[in-house]
């Protein structure tokens, strides 16, 4: 495995594999446009960041976890909630609406595990209007696509700066 040295710790890190931004710019721009449409939907930014972080944790996308925790903190998210996100069910830190979104995120991200049950969908639908539910499904879909890009291309965490 080819490695690069991490600037912060000096520990060896896997080298990025490919730059889709450079090699397939038209498709990359389309993904950016789709991501931008999700960012402009009516859902709360804090909720979108929690969804993005949780899906990225499940998918093992270090780049996206890094990016979205930085963005969430820059937007005022409490560190306590970010630390508790992997165990959100066992904490009192999340609203019923956020819990519903996180449950749907986990089910839609872990499709081989049984997919999204009618029960999970119904519980989520109680906290979101139909349009908001559509926005949430798109948000989950887009972050899962980004995660697959990040993991496959082996994007390096720590290179993202909030506001980019």
mmCIF file of C-alpha atoms in Angstrom:
data_model
loop_
_atom_site.group_PDB
_atom_site.id
_atom_site.type_symbol
_atom_site.label_atom_id
_atom_site.label_comp_id
_atom_site.label_asym_id
_atom_site.label_seq_id
_atom_site.Cartn_x
_atom_site.Cartn_y
_atom_site.Cartn_z
ATOM 1 C CA UNK A 1 0.000 0.000 0.000
ATOM 2 C CA UNK A 2 1.322 3.426 -0.938
ATOM 3 C CA UNK A 3 1.434 5.807 2.014
ATOM 4 C CA UNK A 4 1.842 9.497 2.655
ATOM 5 C CA UNK A 5 2.861 10.993 5.961
ATOM 6 C CA UNK A 6 0.253 12.811 7.996
ATOM 7 C CA UNK A 7 1.239 16.419 8.655
ATOM 8 C CA UNK A 8 -0.210 16.408 12.184
ATOM 9 C CA UNK A 9 1.131 13.204 13.697
ATOM 10 C CA UNK A 10 3.719 11.823 11.314
ATOM 11 C CA UNK A 11 1.834 8.516 11.241
ATOM 12 C CA UNK A 12 1.667 6.768 7.879
ATOM 13 C CA UNK A 13 -1.637 7.223 6.086
ATOM 14 C CA UNK A 14 -2.925 5.555 2.914
ATOM 15 C CA UNK A 15 -2.405 7.733 -0.146
ATOM 16 C CA UNK A 16 -5.404 8.966 -2.121
ATOM 17 C CA UNK A 17 -6.155 6.717 -5.090
ATOM 18 C CA UNK A 18 -7.825 8.966 -7.635
ATOM 19 C CA UNK A 19 -9.121 12.505 -8.107
ATOM 20 C CA UNK A 20 -12.600 12.254 -9.561
ATOM 21 C CA UNK A 21 -12.806 16.037 -9.509
ATOM 22 C CA UNK A 22 -9.911 16.178 -11.989
ATOM 23 C CA UNK A 23 -10.713 13.082 -14.060
ATOM 24 C CA UNK A 24 -14.496 13.393 -14.353
ATOM 25 C CA UNK A 25 -15.220 17.093 -13.781
ATOM 26 C CA UNK A 26 -18.683 17.116 -15.385
ATOM 27 C CA UNK A 27 -19.975 14.311 -13.170
ATOM 28 C CA UNK A 28 -18.253 15.823 -10.139
ATOM 29 C CA UNK A 29 -19.948 19.177 -10.794
ATOM 30 C CA UNK A 30 -23.295 17.362 -11.016
ATOM 31 C CA UNK A 31 -22.674 15.811 -7.578
ATOM 32 C CA UNK A 32 -21.756 19.228 -6.187
ATOM 33 C CA UNK A 33 -24.985 20.648 -7.653
ATOM 34 C CA UNK A 34 -27.028 17.816 -6.108
ATOM 35 C CA UNK A 35 -25.317 18.360 -2.761
ATOM 36 C CA UNK A 36 -26.037 22.081 -3.022
ATOM 37 C CA UNK A 37 -29.717 21.401 -3.693
ATOM 38 C CA UNK A 38 -29.861 19.279 -0.536
ATOM 39 C CA UNK A 39 -28.102 22.012 1.449
ATOM 40 C CA UNK A 40 -30.743 24.514 0.283
ATOM 41 C CA UNK A 41 -33.727 22.306 1.121
ATOM 42 C CA UNK A 42 -35.934 23.320 4.010
ATOM 43 C CA UNK A 43 -34.393 20.993 6.601
ATOM 44 C CA UNK A 44 -32.464 22.439 9.512
ATOM 45 C CA UNK A 45 -28.728 22.618 8.936
ATOM 46 C CA UNK A 46 -28.050 20.945 12.280
ATOM 47 C CA UNK A 47 -30.243 17.996 11.317
ATOM 48 C CA UNK A 48 -28.561 17.679 7.918
ATOM 49 C CA UNK A 49 -25.127 17.625 9.543
ATOM 50 C CA UNK A 50 -26.182 14.959 12.059
ATOM 51 C CA UNK A 51 -27.480 12.811 9.196
ATOM 52 C CA UNK A 52 -24.295 13.341 7.193
ATOM 53 C CA UNK A 53 -22.055 12.506 10.139
ATOM 54 C CA UNK A 54 -23.998 9.409 11.174
ATOM 55 C CA UNK A 55 -24.068 7.919 7.659
ATOM 56 C CA UNK A 56 -20.356 8.695 7.274
ATOM 57 C CA UNK A 57 -19.577 6.960 10.573
ATOM 58 C CA UNK A 58 -21.467 3.850 9.481
ATOM 59 C CA UNK A 59 -19.781 3.834 6.075
ATOM 60 C CA UNK A 60 -16.312 4.417 7.523
ATOM 61 C CA UNK A 61 -15.679 7.574 5.505
ATOM 62 C CA UNK A 62 -13.063 9.401 7.567
ATOM 63 C CA UNK A 63 -12.969 12.355 5.170
ATOM 64 C CA UNK A 64 -16.724 12.965 5.431
ATOM 65 C CA UNK A 65 -16.774 12.469 9.215
ATOM 66 C CA UNK A 66 -14.010 15.061 9.489
ATOM 67 C CA UNK A 67 -15.698 17.475 7.074
ATOM 68 C CA UNK A 68 -19.155 17.334 8.582
ATOM 69 C CA UNK A 69 -18.082 17.450 12.221
ATOM 70 C CA UNK A 70 -16.080 20.584 11.374
ATOM 71 C CA UNK A 71 -19.084 22.075 9.552
ATOM 72 C CA UNK A 72 -21.423 21.148 12.411
ATOM 73 C CA UNK A 73 -19.150 22.744 15.000
ATOM 74 C CA UNK A 74 -18.727 25.861 12.840
ATOM 75 C CA UNK A 75 -22.542 26.113 12.748
ATOM 76 C CA UNK A 76 -22.717 25.930 16.545
ATOM 77 C CA UNK A 77 -23.313 22.228 17.164
ATOM 78 C CA UNK A 78 -22.342 21.102 20.666
ATOM 79 C CA UNK A 79 -19.403 18.717 20.916
ATOM 80 C CA UNK A 80 -21.316 16.605 23.428
ATOM 81 C CA UNK A 81 -23.905 15.735 20.771
ATOM 82 C CA UNK A 82 -21.239 14.973 18.187
ATOM 83 C CA UNK A 83 -19.438 12.631 20.578
ATOM 84 C CA UNK A 84 -22.717 10.905 21.440
ATOM 85 C CA UNK A 85 -23.891 10.477 17.857
ATOM 86 C CA UNK A 86 -22.796 6.810 17.525
ATOM 87 C CA UNK A 87 -24.884 6.012 20.625
ATOM 88 C CA UNK A 88 -27.730 8.459 20.039
ATOM 89 C CA UNK A 89 -30.359 5.935 21.168
ATOM 90 C CA UNK A 90 -28.836 5.802 24.657
ATOM 91 C CA UNK A 91 -28.615 9.565 25.215
ATOM 92 C CA UNK A 92 -31.096 12.357 25.989
ATOM 93 C CA UNK A 93 -29.302 14.826 23.684
ATOM 94 C CA UNK A 94 -31.426 14.490 20.531
ATOM 95 C CA UNK A 95 -34.960 15.659 19.791
ATOM 96 C CA UNK A 96 -37.657 13.222 18.640
ATOM 97 C CA UNK A 97 -37.349 14.690 15.117
ATOM 98 C CA UNK A 98 -33.580 14.178 15.100
ATOM 99 C CA UNK A 99 -34.005 10.638 16.440
ATOM 100 C CA UNK A 100 -36.442 9.844 13.636
ATOM 101 C CA UNK A 101 -34.008 11.211 11.047
ATOM 102 C CA UNK A 102 -31.106 9.246 12.548
ATOM 103 C CA UNK A 103 -33.148 6.042 12.604
ATOM 104 C CA UNK A 104 -34.047 6.466 8.926
ATOM 105 C CA UNK A 105 -30.430 7.345 8.122
ATOM 106 C CA UNK A 106 -29.176 4.149 9.726
ATOM 107 C CA UNK A 107 -31.791 1.974 8.006
ATOM 108 C CA UNK A 108 -31.217 3.536 4.569
ATOM 109 C CA UNK A 109 -27.439 3.345 4.975
ATOM 110 C CA UNK A 110 -27.482 -0.300 6.073
ATOM 111 C CA UNK A 111 -29.635 -1.605 3.225
ATOM 112 C CA UNK A 112 -28.172 -5.136 3.270
ATOM 113 C CA UNK A 113 -29.270 -5.335 6.921
ATOM 114 C CA UNK A 114 -32.925 -5.440 5.925
ATOM 115 C CA UNK A 115 -33.455 -2.004 4.458
ATOM 116 C CA UNK A 116 -36.030 0.502 5.618
ATOM 117 C CA UNK A 117 -38.938 -1.203 7.338
ATOM 118 C CA UNK A 118 -42.464 0.141 7.191
ATOM 119 C CA UNK A 119 -42.214 0.801 10.935
ATOM 120 C CA UNK A 120 -39.075 2.946 10.622
ATOM 121 C CA UNK A 121 -40.563 4.850 7.701
ATOM 122 C CA UNK A 122 -43.839 5.447 9.586
ATOM 123 C CA UNK A 123 -42.007 6.638 12.720
ATOM 124 C CA UNK A 124 -39.985 9.072 10.633
ATOM 125 C CA UNK A 125 -43.030 10.287 8.697
ATOM 126 C CA UNK A 126 -44.686 11.332 11.988
ATOM 127 C CA UNK A 127 -41.980 13.997 12.453
ATOM 128 C CA UNK A 128 -41.659 15.301 8.896
ATOM 129 C CA UNK A 129 -44.026 16.691 6.294
ATOM 130 C CA UNK A 130 -44.106 14.765 3.025
ATOM 131 C CA UNK A 131 -41.826 17.344 1.363
ATOM 132 C CA UNK A 132 -39.417 17.283 4.313
ATOM 133 C CA UNK A 133 -39.362 13.492 4.181
ATOM 134 C CA UNK A 134 -38.430 13.719 0.505
ATOM 135 C CA UNK A 135 -35.652 16.173 1.380
ATOM 136 C CA UNK A 136 -34.410 13.852 4.119
ATOM 137 C CA UNK A 137 -34.318 10.863 1.769
ATOM 138 C CA UNK A 138 -32.290 12.918 -0.714
ATOM 139 C CA UNK A 139 -29.914 14.060 2.044
ATOM 140 C CA UNK A 140 -29.327 10.450 3.118
ATOM 141 C CA UNK A 141 -28.862 9.333 -0.494
ATOM 142 C CA UNK A 142 -26.382 12.079 -1.342
ATOM 143 C CA UNK A 143 -24.185 11.569 1.733
ATOM 144 C CA UNK A 144 -24.118 7.834 1.073
ATOM 145 C CA UNK A 145 -22.936 8.551 -2.484
ATOM 146 C CA UNK A 146 -20.245 10.927 -1.182
ATOM 147 C CA UNK A 147 -19.167 8.297 1.356
ATOM 148 C CA UNK A 148 -18.692 5.744 -1.397
ATOM 149 C CA UNK A 149 -16.602 8.251 -3.341
ATOM 150 C CA UNK A 150 -14.542 9.164 -0.272
ATOM 151 C CA UNK A 151 -13.857 5.567 0.733
ATOM 152 C CA UNK A 152 -13.159 4.297 -2.792
ATOM 153 C CA UNK A 153 -10.991 7.273 -3.817
ATOM 154 C CA UNK A 154 -9.424 7.224 -0.334
ATOM 155 C CA UNK A 155 -9.868 10.925 0.364
ATOM 156 C CA UNK A 156 -7.586 12.149 3.135
ATOM 157 C CA UNK A 157 -9.221 13.667 6.227
ATOM 158 C CA UNK A 158 -7.783 16.895 7.516
ATOM 159 C CA UNK A 159 -7.573 18.581 4.105
ATOM 160 C CA UNK A 160 -11.045 20.151 4.303
ATOM 161 C CA UNK A 161 -11.502 23.620 5.759
ATOM 162 C CA UNK A 162 -15.004 24.718 6.841
ATOM 163 C CA UNK A 163 -16.601 27.070 4.366
ATOM 164 C CA UNK A 164 -14.994 25.486 1.310
#
